[in-house]
CSV table of C-alpha atoms in Angstrom, one decimal:
chain,number,residue,atom,x,y,z
A,449,MET,CA,2.7,-19.2,-23.2
A,450,GLU,CA,-0.6,-21.0,-23.8
A,451,ALA,CA,-1.0,-21.3,-20.0
A,452,ALA,CA,-1.5,-17.7,-19.9
A,453,VAL,CA,-4.9,-17.9,-21.5
A,454,SER,CA,-7.8,-17.7,-19.3
A,455,ASN,CA,-11.5,-18.0,-19.3
A,456,HIS,CA,-11.8,-14.8,-17.4
A,457,ASP,CA,-13.2,-12.9,-20.4
A,458,GLY,CA,-15.3,-15.6,-21.5
A,459,ASP,CA,-12.9,-17.5,-23.5
A,460,CYS,CA,-13.2,-21.3,-24.1
A,461,CYS,CA,-10.4,-23.1,-22.5
A,462,LYS,CA,-9.7,-26.1,-20.6
A,463,SER,CA,-8.5,-24.6,-17.3
A,464,GLY,CA,-10.4,-22.9,-14.6
A,465,PRO,CA,-10.4,-19.2,-13.9
A,466,GLY,CA,-7.3,-17.0,-13.7
A,467,TYR,CA,-3.8,-18.0,-14.7
A,468,ALA,CA,-1.5,-21.0,-13.9
A,469,THR,CA,1.2,-18.8,-12.2
A,470,PRO,CA,1.5,-15.0,-11.0
A,471,LEU,CA,4.1,-14.5,-13.6
A,472,LEU,CA,1.8,-15.6,-16.4
A,473,ALA,CA,-1.0,-13.2,-15.0
A,474,MET,CA,1.4,-10.4,-15.8
A,475,SER,CA,0.9,-11.1,-19.5
A,476,GLY,CA,-2.9,-11.1,-19.3
A,477,PRO,CA,-4.9,-8.5,-21.2
A,478,ARG,CA,-5.0,-4.6,-20.2
A,479,GLU,CA,-8.0,-3.8,-17.9
A,480,LYS,CA,-10.8,-2.3,-19.5
A,481,LEU,CA,-13.2,-2.0,-16.6
A,482,ILE,CA,-13.2,-1.7,-12.8
A,483,TYR,CA,-15.7,-2.2,-10.1
A,484,VAL,CA,-15.7,0.2,-7.3
A,485,ALA,CA,-17.4,-0.1,-4.1
A,486,ALA,CA,-19.4,3.3,-3.7
A,487,ILE,CA,-20.7,4.4,-0.3
A,488,TYR,CA,-23.5,6.6,0.9
A,489,THR,CA,-23.9,5.1,4.4
A,490,GLY,CA,-22.6,7.4,7.1
A,491,THR,CA,-22.6,10.5,4.8
A,492,GLY,CA,-26.0,11.8,5.8
A,493,GLN,CA,-27.7,10.8,2.6
A,494,ALA,CA,-30.4,8.2,2.7
A,495,LYS,CA,-29.2,6.5,-0.4
A,496,PRO,CA,-28.0,2.9,-1.0
A,497,ASP,CA,-24.4,2.1,-1.5
A,498,TYR,CA,-23.8,1.0,-4.9
A,499,LEU,CA,-21.2,-0.9,-7.1
A,500,ALA,CA,-19.7,1.6,-9.7
A,501,THR,CA,-18.5,0.4,-12.8
A,502,VAL,CA,-15.5,2.7,-14.3
A,503,ASP,CA,-14.3,2.7,-17.7
A,504,VAL,CA,-10.4,2.5,-17.7
A,505,GLU,CA,-9.8,1.8,-21.6
A,506,PRO,CA,-7.9,5.0,-22.8
A,507,SER,CA,-9.3,4.8,-26.3
A,508,SER,CA,-13.0,4.7,-25.1
A,509,LEU,CA,-15.2,7.5,-25.4
A,510,THR,CA,-16.3,7.1,-21.8
A,511,TYR,CA,-12.6,6.7,-20.3
A,512,SER,CA,-12.4,8.0,-16.8
A,513,SER,CA,-16.1,7.9,-16.1
A,514,VAL,CA,-18.7,5.7,-14.2
A,515,ILE,CA,-20.7,3.9,-16.9
A,516,HIS,CA,-22.9,1.8,-14.6
A,517,ARG,CA,-24.3,2.0,-11.2
A,518,LEU,CA,-25.7,-0.9,-9.2
A,519,PRO,CA,-27.6,0.4,-6.1
A,520,MET,CA,-27.9,-2.3,-3.3
A,521,PRO,CA,-31.6,-3.0,-2.3
A,522,TYR,CA,-31.1,-1.7,1.4
A,523,LEU,CA,-29.8,1.3,3.1
A,524,GLY,CA,-27.1,1.4,5.9
A,525,ASP,CA,-24.8,-1.4,4.6
A,526,GLU,CA,-21.3,0.3,4.3
A,527,LEU,CA,-19.9,-1.6,1.6
A,528,HIS,CA,-16.2,-2.1,2.0
A,529,HIS,CA,-14.1,-5.0,0.8
A,530,SER,CA,-15.0,-7.5,-2.0
A,531,GLY,CA,-13.7,-10.7,-3.6
A,532,TRP,CA,-14.4,-13.5,-6.2
A,533,ASN,CA,-16.4,-16.7,-5.9
A,534,SER,CA,-13.5,-18.3,-7.9
A,535,CYS,CA,-10.2,-17.1,-8.8
A,536,SER,CA,-6.6,-18.7,-9.8
A,537,SER,CA,-6.5,-20.9,-6.6
A,538,CYS,CA,-9.2,-22.8,-8.9
A,539,TYR,CA,-7.2,-22.6,-12.2
A,540,GLY,CA,-6.9,-26.4,-12.3
A,541,ASP,CA,-10.6,-27.0,-12.2
A,542,SER,CA,-12.5,-26.5,-15.3
A,543,LYS,CA,-15.6,-26.5,-13.7
A,544,CYS,CA,-15.1,-23.3,-11.9
A,545,GLU,CA,-15.6,-19.9,-13.4
A,546,ARG,CA,-15.1,-16.3,-12.0
A,547,ARG,CA,-18.6,-15.1,-12.2
A,548,TYR,CA,-19.8,-13.7,-8.9
A,549,LEU,CA,-18.2,-10.6,-7.0
A,550,ILE,CA,-18.9,-11.1,-3.3
A,551,LEU,CA,-19.6,-7.6,-1.6
A,552,PRO,CA,-19.9,-8.0,2.3
A,553,SER,CA,-21.6,-5.1,4.1
A,554,LEU,CA,-19.5,-4.1,7.1
A,555,LEU,CA,-22.3,-2.6,9.2
A,556,SER,CA,-25.5,-4.3,8.1
A,557,GLY,CA,-23.8,-7.7,7.7
A,558,ARG,CA,-25.6,-8.5,4.4
A,559,ILE,CA,-23.4,-10.3,1.8
A,560,TYR,CA,-24.3,-9.2,-1.7
A,561,VAL,CA,-23.3,-11.6,-4.7
A,562,ILE,CA,-23.1,-9.7,-7.8
A,563,ASP,CA,-23.3,-11.5,-11.4
A,564,THR,CA,-20.4,-9.8,-13.4
A,565,LYS,CA,-20.2,-12.3,-16.2
A,566,THR,CA,-23.4,-12.2,-18.0
A,567,ASN,CA,-22.7,-8.5,-18.7
A,568,PRO,CA,-19.5,-7.1,-17.4
A,569,ARG,CA,-20.4,-3.5,-18.0
A,570,GLU,CA,-23.8,-3.9,-16.2
A,571,PRO,CA,-23.5,-6.4,-13.4
A,572,PHE,CA,-26.6,-7.3,-11.4
A,573,LEU,CA,-27.6,-8.8,-8.0
A,574,HIS,CA,-27.7,-12.4,-7.7
A,575,LYS,CA,-28.1,-13.3,-4.3
A,576,VAL,CA,-28.2,-11.9,-0.7
A,577,VAL,CA,-26.6,-13.8,2.2
A,578,ASP,CA,-29.2,-13.0,5.2
A,579,PRO,CA,-27.2,-11.5,8.0
A,580,ALA,CA,-29.8,-12.9,10.5
A,581,GLU,CA,-29.1,-16.4,9.2
A,582,VAL,CA,-25.3,-16.0,9.4
A,583,LEU,CA,-25.8,-14.7,13.1
A,584,GLU,CA,-28.1,-17.7,13.9
A,585,LYS,CA,-25.8,-20.5,12.5
A,586,THR,CA,-22.3,-19.0,13.4
A,587,GLY,CA,-22.8,-16.1,15.8
A,588,LEU,CA,-20.7,-14.0,13.4
A,589,ALA,CA,-21.3,-10.2,12.2
A,590,TYR,CA,-19.5,-7.4,10.6
A,591,PRO,CA,-18.3,-9.5,7.5
A,592,HIS,CA,-15.3,-7.9,5.9
A,593,GLN,CA,-12.9,-9.8,3.5
A,594,PRO,CA,-13.9,-12.7,1.2
A,595,HIS,CA,-11.3,-14.9,-0.5
A,596,CYS,CA,-12.2,-17.7,-3.0
A,597,LEU,CA,-10.9,-21.1,-2.1
A,598,ALA,CA,-9.5,-24.0,-4.5
A,599,SER,CA,-12.3,-26.1,-3.2
A,600,GLY,CA,-14.8,-23.7,-4.6
A,601,ASP,CA,-16.0,-22.5,-1.3
A,602,VAL,CA,-15.7,-18.8,-0.2
A,603,LEU,CA,-14.2,-17.7,3.1
A,604,VAL,CA,-15.4,-14.3,4.7
A,605,SER,CA,-13.4,-12.8,7.6
A,606,CYS,CA,-15.9,-11.4,10.1
A,607,LEU,CA,-14.9,-8.7,12.8
A,608,GLY,CA,-17.2,-9.3,15.9
A,609,ASP,CA,-20.5,-10.7,17.3
A,610,GLU,CA,-23.8,-8.9,17.0
A,611,ASP,CA,-22.9,-6.4,19.8
A,612,GLY,CA,-19.6,-5.5,18.1
A,613,ASN,CA,-17.4,-7.3,20.5
A,614,ALA,CA,-14.0,-8.5,19.1
A,615,GLU,CA,-14.2,-11.8,21.0
A,616,GLY,CA,-16.8,-12.7,18.4
A,617,SER,CA,-14.6,-12.5,15.1
A,618,GLY,CA,-14.0,-15.5,13.2
A,619,PHE,CA,-14.3,-16.8,9.7
A,620,LEU,CA,-17.5,-17.6,7.8
A,621,LEU,CA,-17.5,-20.4,5.3
A,622,LEU,CA,-19.9,-20.4,2.2
A,623,ASP,CA,-20.2,-23.1,-0.3
A,624,SER,CA,-20.3,-22.5,-4.1
A,625,GLU,CA,-24.0,-21.7,-4.1
A,626,PHE,CA,-23.3,-19.2,-1.1
A,627,ASN,CA,-25.0,-21.3,1.4
A,628,ILE,CA,-23.7,-21.1,5.1
A,629,LYS,CA,-21.5,-23.9,6.0
A,630,GLY,CA,-20.5,-22.6,9.3
A,631,ARG,CA,-17.3,-21.4,10.9
A,632,TRP,CA,-14.2,-22.3,9.2
A,633,GLU,CA,-11.9,-22.2,12.3
A,634,LYS,CA,-12.1,-24.9,14.8
A,635,ASP,CA,-13.9,-24.6,17.9
A,636,GLY,CA,-12.0,-22.5,20.3
A,637,ASN,CA,-9.5,-21.1,17.6
A,638,SER,CA,-11.1,-17.8,16.9
A,639,PRO,CA,-8.7,-14.7,16.5
A,640,LEU,CA,-8.4,-12.1,19.1
A,641,TYR,CA,-9.6,-9.4,16.5
A,642,GLY,CA,-10.6,-9.8,12.9
A,643,TYR,CA,-9.8,-7.9,9.7
A,644,ASP,CA,-8.0,-9.5,6.7
A,645,PHE,CA,-6.2,-12.7,5.9
A,646,TRP,CA,-4.3,-14.6,3.2
A,647,TYR,CA,-3.3,-18.2,2.8
A,648,GLN,CA,-0.2,-19.8,1.4
A,649,PRO,CA,-1.3,-23.5,0.9
A,650,ARG,CA,2.3,-24.9,-0.1
A,651,HIS,CA,3.3,-23.7,3.6
A,652,LYS,CA,-0.1,-25.0,5.1
A,653,THR,CA,-0.5,-21.7,6.7
A,654,MET,CA,-3.2,-18.7,6.7
A,655,ILE,CA,-2.5,-15.6,8.6
A,656,SER,CA,-5.0,-13.0,9.6
A,657,THR,CA,-4.8,-9.4,11.1
A,658,SER,CA,-6.5,-7.3,13.9
A,659,TRP,CA,-8.4,-3.9,13.3
A,660,GLY,CA,-10.4,-3.8,16.4
A,661,ALA,CA,-13.9,-4.2,18.1
A,662,PRO,CA,-16.5,-3.1,15.9
A,663,ALA,CA,-18.0,-1.3,18.9
A,664,ALA,CA,-15.3,0.9,19.0
A,665,PHE,CA,-14.1,1.6,15.5
A,666,THR,CA,-17.7,2.2,14.1
A,667,LYS,CA,-17.9,5.4,16.6
A,668,GLY,CA,-14.8,6.9,15.1
A,669,PHE,CA,-11.3,6.8,16.1
A,670,ASP,CA,-10.3,7.4,19.9
A,671,LEU,CA,-6.7,7.0,21.1
A,672,LYS,CA,-8.0,5.9,24.3
A,673,ASP,CA,-9.6,2.7,22.9
A,674,VAL,CA,-6.2,1.6,21.8
A,675,SER,CA,-4.8,1.7,25.4
A,676,ASP,CA,-8.1,0.1,26.5
A,677,GLY,CA,-7.3,-3.1,24.5
A,678,LEU,CA,-10.2,-2.4,21.9
A,679,TYR,CA,-7.7,-2.5,18.9
A,680,GLY,CA,-5.4,-5.2,17.8
A,681,LYS,CA,-1.6,-5.5,17.5
A,682,HIS,CA,-1.6,-9.3,16.5
A,683,LEU,CA,-1.1,-11.6,13.6
A,684,HIS,CA,-2.9,-15.0,13.9
A,685,VAL,CA,-1.2,-18.0,12.4
A,686,TYR,CA,-3.5,-20.8,11.6
A,687,SER,CA,-3.0,-24.2,9.8
A,688,TRP,CA,-4.3,-24.5,6.5
A,689,PRO,CA,-6.8,-25.7,5.6
A,690,GLU,CA,-7.5,-27.4,9.0
A,691,GLY,CA,-8.2,-24.0,10.9
A,692,GLU,CA,-6.3,-24.5,14.0
A,693,LEU,CA,-4.8,-21.4,15.6
A,694,LYS,CA,-1.0,-22.4,15.9
A,695,GLN,CA,0.5,-19.1,16.7
A,696,ILE,CA,-0.5,-15.5,17.9
A,697,LEU,CA,2.3,-13.1,17.0
A,698,ASP,CA,2.2,-10.0,19.3
A,699,LEU,CA,3.7,-7.2,17.3
A,700,GLY,CA,3.9,-4.7,20.3
A,701,ASP,CA,4.0,-1.0,19.7
A,702,THR,CA,5.5,-1.1,16.4
A,703,GLY,CA,2.7,-3.1,15.1
A,704,LEU,CA,-0.4,-1.6,16.1
A,705,LEU,CA,-3.7,-1.9,14.1
A,706,PRO,CA,-2.3,-4.4,11.5
A,707,LEU,CA,-4.9,-4.1,8.6
A,708,GLU,CA,-3.9,-5.7,5.1
A,709,VAL,CA,-2.0,-8.8,4.8
A,710,ARG,CA,-0.1,-10.4,1.9
A,711,PHE,CA,2.1,-13.3,1.4
A,712,LEU,CA,4.5,-13.0,-1.6
A,713,HIS,CA,2.6,-14.3,-4.8
A,714,ASP,CA,5.1,-16.9,-5.4
A,715,PRO,CA,3.2,-19.8,-3.5
A,716,ASP,CA,6.8,-21.4,-2.8
A,717,LYS,CA,7.7,-18.4,-0.5
A,718,ALA,CA,7.1,-18.6,3.0
A,719,THR,CA,7.1,-14.8,3.8
A,720,GLY,CA,4.9,-11.7,3.5
A,721,PHE,CA,3.9,-8.2,5.0
A,722,ALA,CA,1.4,-6.7,7.1
A,723,GLY,CA,0.6,-3.0,7.0
A,724,CYS,CA,0.2,-1.8,10.6
A,725,ALA,CA,-1.7,1.4,10.5
A,726,LEU,CA,-1.3,3.3,13.5
A,727,SER,CA,2.4,2.4,14.0
A,728,SER,CA,3.0,3.3,10.2
A,729,THR,CA,4.9,0.2,9.8
A,730,MET,CA,5.2,-2.6,7.3
A,731,VAL,CA,5.8,-5.7,9.4
A,732,ARG,CA,7.4,-8.8,7.6
A,733,PHE,CA,6.4,-12.2,8.7
A,734,PHE,CA,8.5,-15.3,7.7
A,735,LYS,CA,8.8,-19.1,8.5
A,736,ASN,CA,11.4,-20.4,10.8
A,737,ASP,CA,13.1,-23.9,10.2
A,738,ASP,CA,11.2,-25.3,13.1
A,739,GLU,CA,8.0,-24.5,11.2
A,740,THR,CA,7.1,-21.6,13.6
A,741,TRP,CA,6.7,-18.0,12.4
A,742,SER,CA,8.4,-14.9,13.4
A,743,HIS,CA,8.2,-11.2,12.5
A,744,GLU,CA,10.2,-8.0,12.2
A,745,VAL,CA,9.7,-4.2,11.2
A,746,ALA,CA,10.9,-4.1,7.5
A,747,ILE,CA,9.4,-0.5,6.6
A,748,SER,CA,8.6,2.5,9.2
A,749,VAL,CA,7.1,5.9,8.3
A,750,GLU,CA,8.3,8.5,10.7
A,751,PRO,CA,5.5,10.6,12.1
A,752,LEU,CA,5.6,14.5,11.0
A,753,LYS,CA,5.7,17.1,13.9
A,754,VAL,CA,2.7,19.2,13.2
A,755,GLU,CA,1.0,22.3,14.2
A,756,ASN,CA,-3.0,23.0,14.2
A,757,TRP,CA,-4.0,19.3,14.4
A,758,ILE,CA,-5.5,17.1,17.1
A,759,LEU,CA,-1.9,15.7,18.1
A,760,PRO,CA,1.5,17.1,18.1
A,761,GLU,CA,2.8,14.2,15.9
A,762,MET,CA,0.7,12.7,13.0
A,763,PRO,CA,1.3,9.2,11.9
A,764,GLY,CA,1.3,8.5,8.2
A,765,LEU,CA,-1.4,5.7,8.9
A,766,ILE,CA,-0.5,3.1,6.4
A,767,THR,CA,-4.1,1.9,5.4
A,768,ASP,CA,-3.6,-0.2,2.5
A,769,PHE,CA,-0.7,-1.8,0.5
A,770,LEU,CA,-0.2,-4.5,-2.4
A,771,ILE,CA,2.7,-6.3,-4.0
A,772,SER,CA,3.1,-6.5,-7.8
A,773,LEU,CA,2.6,-10.1,-9.3
A,774,ASP,CA,6.2,-10.6,-9.8
A,775,ASP,CA,7.0,-9.7,-6.1
A,776,ARG,CA,9.3,-6.9,-7.0
A,777,PHE,CA,7.6,-4.0,-5.7
A,778,LEU,CA,5.5,-3.2,-2.7
A,779,TYR,CA,3.0,-0.1,-2.9
A,780,CYS,CA,1.5,1.4,0.5
A,781,SER,CA,-0.4,4.4,1.1
A,782,ASN,CA,-0.1,7.0,3.8
A,783,TRP,CA,-3.5,8.3,4.4
A,784,LEU,CA,-2.9,11.1,6.6
A,785,HIS,CA,0.4,12.4,5.3
A,786,GLY,CA,-1.0,11.7,1.9
A,787,ASP,CA,1.8,9.9,-0.1
A,788,ILE,CA,2.0,6.7,-1.9
A,789,ARG,CA,5.2,5.0,-1.6
A,790,GLN,CA,6.8,2.3,-3.9
A,791,TYR,CA,9.4,-0.1,-2.4
A,792,ASN,CA,11.6,-2.8,-4.3
A,793,ILE,CA,11.3,-5.9,-2.3
A,794,GLU,CA,13.3,-8.2,-4.4
A,795,ASP,CA,15.1,-8.6,-0.9
A,796,PRO,CA,12.1,-8.8,1.3
A,797,LYS,CA,14.4,-8.1,4.3
A,798,THR,CA,15.5,-5.0,3.1
A,799,PRO,CA,13.0,-2.9,1.2
A,800,VAL,CA,14.4,0.2,-0.8
A,801,LEU,CA,12.3,3.1,-1.2
A,802,THR,CA,12.1,3.8,-5.2
A,803,GLY,CA,9.1,6.2,-5.6
A,804,GLN,CA,7.1,8.4,-3.6
A,805,LEU,CA,4.2,10.7,-4.6
A,806,HIS,CA,2.0,13.2,-2.7
A,807,VAL,CA,-1.6,13.0,-4.0
A,808,GLY,CA,-3.5,14.7,-1.0
A,809,GLY,CA,-3.2,14.5,2.8
A,810,LEU,CA,-3.7,16.9,5.6
A,811,VAL,CA,-0.4,18.6,5.2
A,812,GLN,CA,-0.9,19.8,1.5
A,813,LYS,CA,-0.4,23.3,0.5
A,814,GLY,CA,-3.6,25.4,1.3
A,815,SER,CA,-4.3,23.1,4.5
A,816,HIS,CA,-4.5,24.6,8.0
A,817,VAL,CA,-2.2,21.9,9.2
A,818,LEU,CA,1.5,22.8,9.0
A,819,ALA,CA,4.4,20.3,9.5
A,820,LEU,CA,7.5,21.3,11.5
A,821,GLY,CA,11.0,20.7,9.9
A,822,GLU,CA,14.5,21.5,11.0
A,823,GLU,CA,15.0,24.5,13.3
A,824,GLY,CA,11.3,24.9,13.8
A,825,LYS,CA,10.6,25.9,10.2
A,826,THR,CA,7.0,24.9,8.8
A,827,PHE,CA,6.2,23.3,5.6
A,828,GLN,CA,3.6,21.7,3.5
A,829,PHE,CA,3.7,19.3,0.6
A,830,ASP,CA,2.9,20.3,-3.1
A,831,VAL,CA,0.1,18.2,-4.5
A,832,PRO,CA,-0.9,18.6,-8.1
A,833,LYS,CA,-4.4,19.7,-9.5
A,834,ILE,CA,-5.9,17.1,-11.8
A,835,LYS,CA,-8.4,18.3,-14.3
A,836,GLY,CA,-8.4,21.6,-12.4
A,837,GLN,CA,-9.5,19.8,-9.4
A,838,ARG,CA,-7.8,20.0,-5.9
A,839,LEU,CA,-7.4,16.5,-4.4
A,840,ARG,CA,-9.2,15.6,-1.5
A,841,GLY,CA,-8.7,13.3,1.4
A,842,GLY,CA,-5.5,11.0,1.2
A,843,PRO,CA,-4.7,8.0,-0.8
A,844,GLN,CA,-6.2,4.8,0.8
A,845,MET,CA,-7.2,1.8,-1.4
A,846,PHE,CA,-5.2,0.6,-4.3
A,847,GLN,CA,-5.5,-1.5,-7.4
A,848,LEU,CA,-2.5,-2.6,-9.6
A,849,SER,CA,-2.7,-3.6,-13.3
A,850,LEU,CA,-1.7,-7.0,-14.0
A,851,ASP,CA,1.7,-5.7,-15.6
A,852,GLY,CA,2.3,-3.5,-12.8
A,853,LYS,CA,2.4,-0.3,-14.8
A,854,ARG,CA,-0.8,1.3,-13.7
A,855,LEU,CA,-1.8,1.9,-10.0
A,856,TYR,CA,-5.5,3.1,-9.4
A,857,VAL,CA,-6.2,5.0,-6.1
A,858,THR,CA,-9.4,5.8,-4.0
A,859,ASN,CA,-9.4,7.8,-0.9
A,860,SER,CA,-12.3,6.8,1.4
A,861,LEU,CA,-11.2,4.5,4.5
A,862,PHE,CA,-14.4,4.0,6.4
A,863,SER,CA,-17.4,6.7,6.4
A,864,VAL,CA,-17.1,7.4,10.2
A,865,TRP,CA,-13.4,7.9,9.9
A,866,ASP,CA,-13.7,9.9,6.8
A,867,ARG,CA,-16.0,12.3,8.6
A,868,GLN,CA,-13.6,12.7,11.6
A,869,PHE,CA,-10.2,13.2,9.7
A,870,TYR,CA,-11.5,14.4,6.3
A,871,PRO,CA,-14.9,16.1,6.6
A,872,GLU,CA,-14.5,17.5,3.3
A,873,LEU,CA,-14.4,14.1,1.7
A,874,VAL,CA,-17.9,13.4,3.0
A,875,GLU,CA,-19.4,16.8,1.9
A,876,LYS,CA,-17.6,16.7,-1.6
A,877,GLY,CA,-17.2,13.0,-2.3
A,878,SER,CA,-14.3,10.8,-3.2
A,879,HIS,CA,-12.2,10.6,-6.3
A,880,MET,CA,-10.1,8.0,-8.2
A,881,LEU,CA,-6.8,8.5,-9.6
A,882,GLN,CA,-4.2,6.6,-11.8
A,883,ILE,CA,-0.6,6.6,-11.1
A,884,ASP,CA,1.8,5.6,-13.8
A,885,VAL,CA,4.6,3.3,-12.4
A,886,ASP,CA,8.2,3.0,-13.7
A,887,THR,CA,8.7,-0.9,-13.3
A,888,ASP,CA,12.3,-0.7,-14.7
A,889,LYS,CA,14.1,2.0,-12.3
A,890,GLY,CA,11.2,2.5,-10.1
A,891,GLY,CA,9.2,5.8,-9.7
A,892,LEU,CA,5.6,7.1,-9.7
A,893,SER,CA,3.7,9.9,-11.6
A,894,ILE,CA,0.3,10.9,-11.7
A,895,ASN,CA,-1.8,10.4,-15.0
A,896,PRO,CA,-3.3,14.0,-15.7
A,897,ASN,CA,-5.8,12.5,-18.2
A,898,PHE,CA,-7.6,10.3,-15.5
A,899,PHE,CA,-9.9,11.5,-12.7
A,900,VAL,CA,-13.1,9.8,-11.7
A,901,ASP,CA,-15.1,12.3,-9.5
A,902,PHE,CA,-17.6,10.8,-7.2
A,903,GLY,CA,-18.4,14.2,-6.0
A,904,THR,CA,-20.7,14.5,-9.2
A,905,GLU,CA,-22.4,11.4,-8.9
A,906,PRO,CA,-26.3,11.7,-9.8
A,907,ASP,CA,-27.5,10.9,-6.4
A,908,GLY,CA,-24.8,13.2,-4.7
A,909,PRO,CA,-21.3,12.9,-3.5
A,910,SER,CA,-20.3,9.3,-2.7
A,911,LEU,CA,-17.2,7.6,-1.0
A,912,ALA,CA,-15.2,5.4,-3.1
A,913,HIS,CA,-13.6,2.1,-1.6
A,914,GLU,CA,-12.1,-0.9,-2.9
A,915,MET,CA,-11.7,-1.8,-6.5
A,916,ARG,CA,-11.7,-5.0,-8.5
A,917,TYR,CA,-11.1,-6.0,-12.2
A,918,PRO,CA,-13.4,-8.4,-13.9
A,919,GLY,CA,-10.5,-10.8,-14.4
A,920,GLY,CA,-9.0,-10.8,-11.1
A,921,ASP,CA,-6.0,-8.8,-9.6
A,922,CYS,CA,-3.1,-9.1,-7.3
A,923,THR,CA,-5.4,-8.6,-4.2
A,924,SER,CA,-7.9,-11.1,-5.1
A,925,ASP,CA,-6.0,-14.1,-6.6
A,926,ILE,CA,-4.0,-16.6,-4.6
A,927,TRP,CA,-2.0,-19.4,-6.3
A,928,VAL,CA,-1.9,-22.9,-4.9
């Protein structure tokens, strides 16, 4: 078990960052801190977005609270996703260390580099990658998802050009000092739309997803924009690491707005999933014998028939998902319906629902929205109060403990969309929950002792989005 030792907590060892295998990562230390992107952009408050450090050590006197806030130096950023300068993909390189958290700003285009190693409880700003320089050298804007590469470089997906056109999307390559190297993909091989990506080196493949044109989604969601072709329904299959676009998988009406994408963690496996928000489906992709890739719908969340809403049917809106490090369980969030689902995916072709928990949503008891059941009877979902607080919004971003037993949940999607679908979130702020996971038989239960209320922040209510552990996690680390 010596290979499970890592240097992510400052230990002296001969390996690089992270863990040798996903299964060894599961025996890593329990999380004590978690970094949360907290947003004021779009809330009407003229405050900078910030990185919140949350104490998640149950024996700590400051458990379940924000213990440090690092404000960004500018306004109007919209922090969103994050990633590391180095992760388990660099495990074999002792010269690499997981030191910097990469925080792209979806709206301003700034990419912040945060030093978390010097003092993990009080991270500080190391560098800002200038969006004007990125535009000048690559034509890319709206940076979204960073991933570290085994080479030491960092790859960042970008969602459009300066004017918010999806045709300008692509992938920004930064070196280990966060200097701009250029675009990663070959000339003429840019995706139709940008969002998330994941690579599986043993199968020489990277797959990326499609949110939509920034010019559309930054205004709020309009169903007409979908029919007008301003949102995506495609997976892009690239050769890795060459950056040649080999295939575009059209997911059709059962794959509208594919957002997050994950391969199975086992680097030998040639299959994974994409969460398609508007269709509320989990699409499984897989490699064929002839080295091409195909897809099929593996999970489908049925819409609810509703009253007192903008449409007669409400999609679940799967906005995030993740896979446990042993590839046994998949967790997905239905942001509008308000439930978290756990599926056993030991057979990826036939996921089995093993847990479901409502922790918010538009159809919770006390809401003006009613769901219609059999014979036209109306119903609403029971949602527990935590520490006397009514749960706001719906479950959105996830992070899972290394051992798979604790699922952390925030509830902001994107400030403009938050305001559109959950105005109370903007007014009263986000919160962060922790869900206890039964990894033996399956099942989910809410931890009544954990509630981080971003509505009581010193500078006013803020919106909480993606979460990261200092030592890496199941959505940041890739094995080669």
